[in-house]
């Protein structure tokens, strides 16, 4: 087994993924990203970023950014990401992220960025602040991944178009400079890759007020679930429901045990259990999973020095890899400048 793990490492199976500290983390981030990361940290060389430069592409309160970064790091640790096994880092502390993004900008056609679905969505959502950073987000994301020559990127479904764009950028760069500098990163998709918000319509998103946060208390969880959208055709308790279109049922599949999933599925279809009972079982199961995480987030948030040490260590380790990559990039693009040595 040890040999197998060693072999995987020799194959340079590096992973990068990250979350932007644009608010407290929610169960979409947990199921679509972090829970999957936990299964990978033993077998791959992983770098988990807190991608703060992405978070400033929309309006935010500068005074809150530091707390959000600490909150994000505390959530990573509380969920079980282990700094002894992986690198935990803060994007803006490694300046090569933005430097590489600039270089990648020069091989990325504007038309590629204009067609990215998240850019169109975010432009509608933030119509008074459609800035270049918003449009350039996928190029910075490509730089985050390529800086470490990551072979795999575990993400939720919403990030797939960004990852496809990263691959297109790799092909462009390698072709333009006649060098195989970057590998094409592949996605790893989790079972909770597309968690809908409590509105039952949109993706669960920090900015859409449709989330259950990892830090929500038992009471918060119930308050939110009790008003969450279910099958709109089910008006009275005894009406037969359609679990396949109900977002609460989708969440059951991610949080409940097999027997409970079967129980609510049958009961809903037969009209023998109402939405409220179904939601109560779900609330209990979500709380069971989140309760130890919530406690740990609070513990870690009270240890900012510990978080600082981890991010400082992460910066050093990431920087070392990033600088090696940048040497190759400079060589490829002709920026060796021997006369300056
Ligand atoms: N609803 C979701 N379902 C599954 N996966 C999700 N992810 C986010 N929301 C869901 C995954 O979490 C990782 C980090 O995402 P992010 O926070 O950096 O960016 P985001 O997707 O823009 O998240 P939000 O909550 O929607 O933030 P805002 O509202 O600030 O834009 C990614 O792997 C993502 O797939």
XYZ file of C-alpha atoms and ligand atoms in Angstrom:
376
model
C 0.000 0.000 0.000
C 2.815 2.370 0.971
C 4.536 1.555 -2.323
C 1.352 2.291 -4.250
C 1.087 5.698 -2.608
C 4.706 6.368 -3.406
C 4.063 5.460 -7.036
C 1.157 7.898 -7.229
C 3.381 10.664 -5.948
C 6.115 9.761 -8.433
C 3.569 10.199 -11.222
C 3.400 13.830 -10.186
C -0.293 13.661 -9.397
C -0.638 17.143 -8.043
C -3.934 18.718 -7.126
C -4.925 22.345 -6.705
C -8.313 23.661 -5.709
C -9.597 26.617 -3.740
C -12.522 28.582 -2.400
C -12.928 32.327 -2.518
C -13.469 33.984 0.879
C -16.469 35.922 -0.400
C -18.513 34.959 2.672
C -18.909 32.133 5.149
C -18.673 28.661 3.609
C -21.902 26.766 2.961
C -22.920 23.152 2.444
C -22.505 23.589 -1.338
C -18.812 24.362 -0.807
C -18.614 21.460 1.632
C -20.337 18.832 -0.542
C -19.113 20.090 -3.903
C -15.526 20.681 -2.872
C -14.136 20.115 0.636
C -15.665 16.684 1.310
C -14.111 15.466 -1.906
C -10.773 17.063 -1.006
C -10.688 15.019 2.210
C -10.684 11.791 0.217
C -7.751 12.985 -1.888
C -5.362 14.428 0.662
C -3.860 11.025 1.598
C -2.963 9.963 -1.913
C -2.063 13.121 -3.821
C 0.141 16.164 -3.419
C -2.580 18.672 -2.691
C -2.589 22.436 -2.454
C -5.764 23.984 -1.050
C -5.989 27.711 -1.685
C -7.990 30.474 -0.084
C -8.324 32.481 -3.260
C -8.764 36.005 -1.936
C -7.949 37.825 -5.200
C -11.042 36.172 -6.690
C -13.165 37.465 -3.813
C -12.379 41.113 -4.571
C -13.831 40.969 -8.082
C -17.226 41.898 -6.579
C -17.995 44.722 -4.131
C -16.915 43.802 -0.597
C -16.182 45.452 2.718
C -12.364 45.778 3.076
C -12.620 45.680 6.883
C -14.235 42.231 6.648
C -11.742 40.564 4.313
C -9.307 39.461 7.022
C -12.092 37.852 9.067
C -13.345 36.040 5.990
C -9.888 34.647 5.292
C -9.592 33.433 8.900
C -13.094 32.004 8.708
C -12.267 30.139 5.498
C -9.020 28.720 6.947
C -10.833 27.710 10.158
C -13.488 25.961 8.046
C -10.853 24.069 6.033
C -9.230 22.819 9.234
C -12.535 22.070 10.955
C -13.699 19.943 8.022
C -10.530 17.873 8.332
C -8.006 19.263 5.867
C -4.673 18.400 7.395
C -1.717 20.797 6.969
C 0.631 17.865 7.661
C -0.650 16.144 4.527
C -1.401 19.065 2.191
C -0.469 22.675 1.667
C -3.003 25.240 2.900
C -2.245 28.636 1.429
C -3.570 32.146 0.863
C -3.451 33.042 -2.835
C -2.346 36.685 -2.533
C 0.707 35.749 -0.418
C 2.269 34.099 -3.483
C 2.685 36.919 -5.969
C 3.337 34.505 -8.844
C -0.426 33.827 -9.096
C -1.109 37.282 -10.494
C 2.145 37.389 -12.433
C 1.301 34.190 -14.296
C -2.284 35.391 -14.796
C -0.934 38.435 -16.652
C 1.190 36.271 -18.919
C -1.733 33.917 -19.596
C -3.867 36.970 -20.423
C -1.626 37.576 -23.402
C -2.580 34.235 -24.981
C -6.286 34.304 -24.056
C -8.701 35.761 -26.626
C -11.289 38.107 -25.116
C -14.015 36.195 -26.962
C -13.260 33.080 -24.870
C -13.935 35.034 -21.670
C -17.064 36.728 -22.981
C -18.752 33.372 -23.531
C -18.096 31.951 -20.022
C -21.539 31.334 -18.409
C -20.474 32.492 -14.918
C -19.309 35.815 -16.370
C -22.718 36.333 -17.935
C -24.442 35.410 -14.638
C -22.165 37.574 -12.497
C -22.513 40.518 -14.900
C -26.279 40.357 -14.444
C -25.933 39.952 -10.672
C -23.421 42.824 -10.330
C -24.589 45.002 -13.218
C -23.245 48.211 -11.631
C -19.753 46.746 -11.249
C -18.833 44.682 -14.314
C -15.076 45.090 -13.926
C -12.149 43.515 -15.779
C -11.410 41.267 -12.782
C -14.839 39.694 -13.084
C -14.209 38.883 -16.707
C -10.640 37.763 -16.078
C -11.598 35.462 -13.201
C -11.102 32.245 -15.239
C -7.609 33.341 -16.333
C -6.590 33.905 -12.709
C -8.099 30.507 -11.921
C -6.046 28.960 -14.736
C -2.943 30.606 -13.250
C -3.807 29.215 -9.782
C -3.854 25.704 -11.226
C -1.030 25.926 -13.753
C 1.406 27.607 -11.387
C 1.591 24.275 -9.576
C 1.262 22.203 -12.764
C -1.731 20.523 -11.154
C -2.916 17.398 -12.949
C -6.303 17.325 -11.215
C -8.750 19.918 -9.933
C -11.603 18.699 -7.704
C -14.516 21.121 -8.192
C -18.301 21.387 -8.312
C -20.095 21.326 -11.681
C -20.339 25.132 -11.827
C -16.575 25.319 -12.287
C -16.365 22.956 -15.281
C -16.488 25.708 -17.952
C -13.609 27.451 -16.136
C -11.594 24.276 -16.154
C -12.250 23.717 -19.846
C -10.957 27.225 -20.429
C -7.810 26.409 -18.423
C -7.195 23.485 -20.762
C -7.678 25.705 -23.803
C -5.200 28.191 -22.352
C -2.674 25.370 -21.796
C -3.012 24.262 -25.407
C -2.618 27.854 -26.652
C 0.397 28.552 -24.454
C 2.195 25.292 -25.243
C 1.517 25.735 -28.964
C 2.476 29.424 -29.052
C 5.792 28.926 -27.277
C 6.554 25.455 -28.697
C 7.107 24.025 -25.223
C 5.132 21.542 -23.125
C 5.313 23.745 -20.049
C 1.907 22.941 -18.579
C -0.087 19.696 -18.294
C -3.803 19.840 -19.123
C -5.645 19.753 -15.783
C -8.504 17.260 -15.423
C -11.544 17.667 -13.210
C -12.562 15.430 -10.340
C -16.277 15.831 -9.688
C -17.921 14.908 -6.380
C -21.337 13.377 -5.714
C -22.538 16.728 -4.320
C -21.344 18.582 -7.385
C -24.447 20.705 -7.831
C -26.187 21.681 -4.608
C -29.233 23.865 -5.178
C -30.073 26.695 -2.800
C -33.062 26.731 -0.447
C -35.008 28.552 -3.175
C -34.898 25.183 -5.012
C -33.915 27.004 -8.193
C -30.487 28.606 -8.155
C -27.128 27.135 -7.212
C -26.489 27.500 -3.494
C -24.306 30.623 -3.423
C -22.821 32.791 -0.686
C -24.142 35.871 -2.451
C -27.711 34.647 -3.066
C -29.044 34.368 0.486
C -30.107 30.775 -0.176
C -27.521 28.902 1.920
C -27.118 26.711 4.918
C -23.751 27.788 6.289
C -21.339 25.395 7.969
C -21.581 27.585 11.064
C -25.391 27.646 11.218
C -26.801 26.490 14.555
C -29.370 23.705 14.896
C -32.046 26.418 15.212
C -30.774 28.295 12.131
C -30.821 25.088 10.084
C -34.404 24.345 11.051
C -35.545 27.927 10.488
C -34.108 27.886 6.972
C -35.315 24.394 6.059
C -38.828 24.943 7.350
C -39.446 27.596 4.684
C -37.352 25.971 1.918
C -38.997 25.231 -1.426
C -40.192 21.633 -2.051
C -42.201 20.068 -4.890
C -44.439 23.014 -5.938
C -47.227 20.627 -7.012
C -47.590 19.294 -3.484
C -50.079 21.618 -1.842
C -51.680 19.504 0.915
C -49.878 17.082 3.219
C -51.578 14.039 1.715
C -50.936 14.962 -1.921
C -48.525 12.448 -3.468
C -45.167 14.161 -3.978
C -42.380 13.864 -6.544
C -39.063 13.312 -4.740
C -37.215 13.442 -8.057
C -38.002 17.170 -8.441
C -37.758 18.090 -4.739
C -34.599 19.832 -3.551
C -35.157 18.621 0.007
C -34.980 15.061 -1.284
C -31.718 15.868 -3.126
C -30.295 17.038 0.195
C -31.504 13.849 1.891
C -29.437 11.897 -0.616
C -26.373 13.830 0.515
C -26.961 13.816 4.276
C -29.212 10.885 5.232
C -28.676 7.161 5.639
C -30.042 4.755 3.033
C -33.026 3.615 5.151
C -34.170 7.185 5.819
C -33.828 8.082 2.149
C -36.071 5.127 1.256
C -38.531 6.042 4.031
C -39.003 9.637 2.865
C -39.063 8.637 -0.802
C -41.847 6.092 -0.300
C -43.753 8.263 2.177
C -43.578 11.306 -0.099
C -44.727 9.376 -3.187
C -47.626 7.817 -1.253
C -48.542 11.087 0.447
C -48.192 9.376 3.827
C -45.599 11.796 5.199
C -45.753 15.554 4.773
C -42.974 17.943 3.749
C -42.556 19.124 7.335
C -41.758 15.648 8.664
C -39.403 15.087 5.751
C -37.652 18.377 6.534
C -37.409 17.560 10.256
C -35.522 14.332 9.498
C -33.240 16.219 7.133
C -32.595 19.013 9.659
C -31.553 16.426 12.216
C -29.162 14.711 9.814
C -27.611 17.959 8.577
C -27.124 19.082 12.152
C -25.537 15.724 13.060
C -22.938 16.190 10.317
C -22.350 19.904 10.829
C -22.336 20.049 14.609
C -18.713 18.820 15.151
C -17.540 21.007 12.245
C -19.288 24.055 13.718
C -17.631 23.493 17.118
C -14.212 23.144 15.534
C -14.649 26.263 13.361
C -15.263 28.244 16.541
C -12.208 26.696 18.200
C -9.932 27.507 15.249
C -11.303 31.027 14.847
C -10.094 31.666 18.384
C -6.560 30.659 17.390
C -5.584 33.205 14.703
C -1.877 32.683 15.488
C -2.170 28.989 14.690
C -3.894 29.837 11.401
C -1.211 32.427 10.654
C 1.554 29.802 11.142
C -0.202 27.370 8.810
C -0.725 29.960 6.079
C 2.834 31.213 6.468
C 4.151 27.666 6.071
C 1.797 27.203 3.096
C 3.157 30.353 1.478
C 6.755 29.130 1.763
C 5.982 25.703 0.327
C 3.809 27.023 -2.505
C 6.284 29.745 -3.393
C 9.024 27.177 -3.912
C 6.946 25.295 -6.493
C 5.653 28.521 -8.058
C 9.143 29.934 -8.593
C 10.304 26.777 -10.372
C 7.340 26.994 -12.749
C 7.910 30.695 -13.388
C 11.541 30.038 -14.370
C 10.264 27.735 -17.120
C 7.621 30.248 -18.130
C 10.176 33.087 -18.392
C 12.409 30.867 -20.525
C 9.537 30.009 -22.828
C 8.350 33.557 -23.351
C 11.881 34.946 -23.760
C 12.085 36.821 -20.465
C 15.502 35.579 -19.285
C 17.171 38.996 -19.727
C 20.761 37.797 -19.307
C 22.051 41.397 -19.695
C 20.484 42.232 -16.332
C 22.288 39.457 -14.462
N -23.904 25.035 -4.791
C -22.781 24.369 -4.984
N -22.819 23.054 -5.240
C -21.682 22.337 -5.423
N -20.450 22.891 -5.355
C -20.363 24.206 -5.097
N -19.315 25.041 -4.979
C -19.759 26.286 -4.701
N -21.097 26.300 -4.657
C -21.511 25.021 -4.895
C -17.944 24.616 -5.130
O -17.163 25.184 -4.098
C -15.866 25.485 -4.605
C -15.513 26.907 -4.284
O -16.436 27.814 -4.801
P -16.232 29.375 -4.547
O -16.855 29.747 -3.269
O -14.825 29.733 -4.701
O -16.944 30.005 -5.739
P -18.454 30.005 -6.116
O -18.787 28.739 -6.848
O -18.682 31.280 -6.834
O -19.198 29.971 -4.728
P -20.420 30.821 -4.328
O -20.919 30.363 -3.021
O -21.411 30.827 -5.460
O -19.784 32.240 -4.082
P -20.265 33.641 -4.567
O -21.722 33.750 -4.212
O -19.414 34.585 -3.785
O -20.013 33.685 -6.028
C -15.893 25.211 -6.101
O -15.297 23.954 -6.328
C -17.343 25.160 -6.420
O -17.623 24.289 -7.507
